[in-house]
Tab-separated table of C-alpha atoms in Angstrom:
chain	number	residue	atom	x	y	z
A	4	UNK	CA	22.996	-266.728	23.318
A	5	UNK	CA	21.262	-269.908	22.732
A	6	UNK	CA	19.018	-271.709	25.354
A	7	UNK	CA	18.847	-275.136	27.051
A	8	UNK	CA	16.486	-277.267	28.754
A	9	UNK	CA	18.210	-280.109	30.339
A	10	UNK	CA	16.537	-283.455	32.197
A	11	UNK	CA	17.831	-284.927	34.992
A	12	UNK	CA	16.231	-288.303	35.934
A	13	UNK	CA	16.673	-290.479	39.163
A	14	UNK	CA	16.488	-287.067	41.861
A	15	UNK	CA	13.538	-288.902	43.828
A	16	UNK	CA	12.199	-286.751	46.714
A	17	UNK	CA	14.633	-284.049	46.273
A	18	UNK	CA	13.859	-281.076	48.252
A	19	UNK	CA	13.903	-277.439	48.023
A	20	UNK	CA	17.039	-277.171	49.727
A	21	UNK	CA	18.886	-280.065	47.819
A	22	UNK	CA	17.899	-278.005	44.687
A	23	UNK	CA	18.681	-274.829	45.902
A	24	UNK	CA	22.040	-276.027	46.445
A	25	UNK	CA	22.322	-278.427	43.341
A	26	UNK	CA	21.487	-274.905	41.367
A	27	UNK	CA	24.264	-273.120	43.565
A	28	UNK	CA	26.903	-275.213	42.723
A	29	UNK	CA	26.094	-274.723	39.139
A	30	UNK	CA	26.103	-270.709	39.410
A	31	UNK	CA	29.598	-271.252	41.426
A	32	UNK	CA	31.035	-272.719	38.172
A	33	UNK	CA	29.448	-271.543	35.274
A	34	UNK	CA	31.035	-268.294	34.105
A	35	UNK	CA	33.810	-271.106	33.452
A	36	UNK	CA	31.583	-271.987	30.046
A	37	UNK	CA	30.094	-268.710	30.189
A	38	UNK	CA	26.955	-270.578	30.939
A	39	UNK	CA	23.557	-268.857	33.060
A	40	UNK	CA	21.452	-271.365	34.995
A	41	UNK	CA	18.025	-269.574	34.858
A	42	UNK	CA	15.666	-271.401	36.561
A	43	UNK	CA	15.243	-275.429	37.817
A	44	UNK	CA	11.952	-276.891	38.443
A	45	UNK	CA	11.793	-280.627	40.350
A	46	UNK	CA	9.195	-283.164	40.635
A	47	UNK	CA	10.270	-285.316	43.990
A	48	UNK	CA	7.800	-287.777	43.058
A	49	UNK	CA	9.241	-288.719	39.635
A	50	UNK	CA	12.703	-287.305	40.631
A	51	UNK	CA	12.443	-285.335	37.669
A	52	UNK	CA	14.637	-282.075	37.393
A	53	UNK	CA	14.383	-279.371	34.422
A	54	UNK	CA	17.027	-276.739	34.105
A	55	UNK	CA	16.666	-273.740	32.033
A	56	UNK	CA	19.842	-272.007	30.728
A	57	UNK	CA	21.539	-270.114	27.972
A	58	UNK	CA	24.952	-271.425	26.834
A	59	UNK	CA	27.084	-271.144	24.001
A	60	UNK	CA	26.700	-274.698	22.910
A	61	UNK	CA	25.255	-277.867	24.694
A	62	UNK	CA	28.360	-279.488	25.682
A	63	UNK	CA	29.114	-276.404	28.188
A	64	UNK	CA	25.910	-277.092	30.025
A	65	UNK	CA	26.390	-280.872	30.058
A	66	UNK	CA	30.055	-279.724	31.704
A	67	UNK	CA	29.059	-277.546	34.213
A	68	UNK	CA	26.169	-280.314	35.581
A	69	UNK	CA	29.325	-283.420	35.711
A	70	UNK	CA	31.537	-280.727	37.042
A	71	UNK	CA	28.951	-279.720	40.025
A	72	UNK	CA	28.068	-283.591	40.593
A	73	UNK	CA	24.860	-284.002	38.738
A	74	UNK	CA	24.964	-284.772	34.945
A	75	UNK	CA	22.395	-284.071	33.163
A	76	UNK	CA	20.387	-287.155	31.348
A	77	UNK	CA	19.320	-284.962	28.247
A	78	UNK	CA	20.022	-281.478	27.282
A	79	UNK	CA	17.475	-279.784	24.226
A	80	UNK	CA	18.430	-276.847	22.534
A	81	UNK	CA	15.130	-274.711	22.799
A	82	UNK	CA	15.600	-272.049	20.028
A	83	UNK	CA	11.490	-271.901	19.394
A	84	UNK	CA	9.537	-270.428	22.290
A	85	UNK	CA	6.129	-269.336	22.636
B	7	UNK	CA	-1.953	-273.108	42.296
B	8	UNK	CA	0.359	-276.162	41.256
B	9	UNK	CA	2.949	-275.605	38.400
B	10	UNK	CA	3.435	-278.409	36.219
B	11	UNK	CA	6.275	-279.450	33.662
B	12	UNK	CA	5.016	-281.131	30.246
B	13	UNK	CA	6.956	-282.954	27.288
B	14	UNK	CA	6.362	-283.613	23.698
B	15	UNK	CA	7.924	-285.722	21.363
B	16	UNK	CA	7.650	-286.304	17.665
B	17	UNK	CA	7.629	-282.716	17.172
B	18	UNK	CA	10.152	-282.782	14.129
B	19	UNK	CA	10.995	-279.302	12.545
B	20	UNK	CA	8.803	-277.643	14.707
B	21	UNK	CA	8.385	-273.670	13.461
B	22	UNK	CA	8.175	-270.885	15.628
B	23	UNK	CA	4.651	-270.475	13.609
B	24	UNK	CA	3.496	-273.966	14.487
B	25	UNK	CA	4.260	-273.673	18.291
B	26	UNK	CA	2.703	-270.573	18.896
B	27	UNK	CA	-0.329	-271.783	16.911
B	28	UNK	CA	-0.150	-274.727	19.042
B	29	UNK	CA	0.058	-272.673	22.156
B	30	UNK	CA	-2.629	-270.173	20.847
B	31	UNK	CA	-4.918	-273.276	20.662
B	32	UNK	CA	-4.685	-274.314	24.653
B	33	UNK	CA	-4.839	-270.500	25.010
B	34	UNK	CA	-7.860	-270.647	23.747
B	35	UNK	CA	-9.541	-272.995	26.039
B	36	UNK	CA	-7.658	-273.168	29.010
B	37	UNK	CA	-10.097	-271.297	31.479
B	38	UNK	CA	-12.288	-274.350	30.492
B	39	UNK	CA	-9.901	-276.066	33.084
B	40	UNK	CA	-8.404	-273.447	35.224
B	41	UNK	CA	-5.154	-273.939	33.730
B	42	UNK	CA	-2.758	-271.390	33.036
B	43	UNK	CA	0.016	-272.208	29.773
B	44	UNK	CA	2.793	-270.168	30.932
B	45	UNK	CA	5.584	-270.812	28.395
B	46	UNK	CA	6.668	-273.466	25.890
B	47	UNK	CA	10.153	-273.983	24.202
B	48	UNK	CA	10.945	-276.163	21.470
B	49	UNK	CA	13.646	-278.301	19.981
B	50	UNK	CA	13.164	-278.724	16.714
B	51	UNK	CA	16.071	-281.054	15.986
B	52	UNK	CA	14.966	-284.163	18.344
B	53	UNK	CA	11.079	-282.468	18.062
B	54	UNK	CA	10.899	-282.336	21.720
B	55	UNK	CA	8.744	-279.417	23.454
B	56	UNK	CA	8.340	-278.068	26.883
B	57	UNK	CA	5.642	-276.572	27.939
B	58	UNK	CA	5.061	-274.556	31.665
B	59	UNK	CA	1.710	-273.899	33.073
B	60	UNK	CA	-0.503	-274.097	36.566
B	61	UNK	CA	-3.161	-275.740	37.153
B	62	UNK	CA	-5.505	-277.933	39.528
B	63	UNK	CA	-4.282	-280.880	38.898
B	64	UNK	CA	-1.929	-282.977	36.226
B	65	UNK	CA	-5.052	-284.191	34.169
B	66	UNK	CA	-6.257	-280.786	33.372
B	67	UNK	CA	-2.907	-279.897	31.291
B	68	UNK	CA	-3.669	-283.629	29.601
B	69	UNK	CA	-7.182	-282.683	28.735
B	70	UNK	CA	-6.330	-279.216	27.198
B	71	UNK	CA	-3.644	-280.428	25.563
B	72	UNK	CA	-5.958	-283.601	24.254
B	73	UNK	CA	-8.400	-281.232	23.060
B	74	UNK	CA	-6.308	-278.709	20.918
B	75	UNK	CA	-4.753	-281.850	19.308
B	76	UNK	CA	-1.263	-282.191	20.573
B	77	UNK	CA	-1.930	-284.644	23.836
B	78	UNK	CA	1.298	-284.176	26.011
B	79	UNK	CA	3.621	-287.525	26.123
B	80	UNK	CA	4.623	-287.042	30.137
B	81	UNK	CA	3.354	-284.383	32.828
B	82	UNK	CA	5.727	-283.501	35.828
B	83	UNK	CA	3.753	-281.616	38.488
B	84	UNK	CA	7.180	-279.380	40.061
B	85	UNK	CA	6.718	-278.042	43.108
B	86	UNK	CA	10.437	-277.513	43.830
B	87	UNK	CA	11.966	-275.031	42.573
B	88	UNK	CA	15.330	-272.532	42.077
């Protein structure tokens, strides 16, 4: 299954808990697009969230995000790792 | 120790050789900083590339990253995570 990092821009002094439950109301939803939120990591200073999933395509993660409230401002495809 | 997010761009048709050579490069001198390069993914399509580490601070991931030749275009430090 492929794998995603997605951006989310504008989340300025989000919290532990506001992430925690912006990544729980992803899980709720994404066996919809048989989607697997992985892991999220947020800068509050910036407001700066990355996302880490595997998907079948991009659109399903950019789906899930608008579905749970927070669309995602860019989504990469990640296929090269190191 | 603080975990920091850092992005790339430009990195057009990025191999999986290239980014592990790359990533074998700040290998190679990160104790120099304390720093600690986790994991990277990589898009080659838009030539964007992720890369996860700890360190002290945000300008020891610049300076490794300055010295193996492939200076990092942002730096998130990302405290909050899920």
């Amino acid at each position: 299954m492929p794998e995603f990092m997605d951006v989310h821009r504008g989340m300025l002094g989000i919290t532990p808990e506001q992430l925690l439950e912006a990544h729980n109301a992803d899980l709720a939803i994404q066996d919809d697009e048989k989607v697997d939120f992985k892991h999220a990591w947020g800068d509050p200073t910036t407001g700066t969230v990355f996302c880490l999933s595997e998907a079948p395509d991009a659109g399903a993660v950019k789906r899930i995000h608008e579905r749970s409230g927070h669309p995602a401002d860019e989504v990469y495809e990640v296929p090269v790792q190191a």
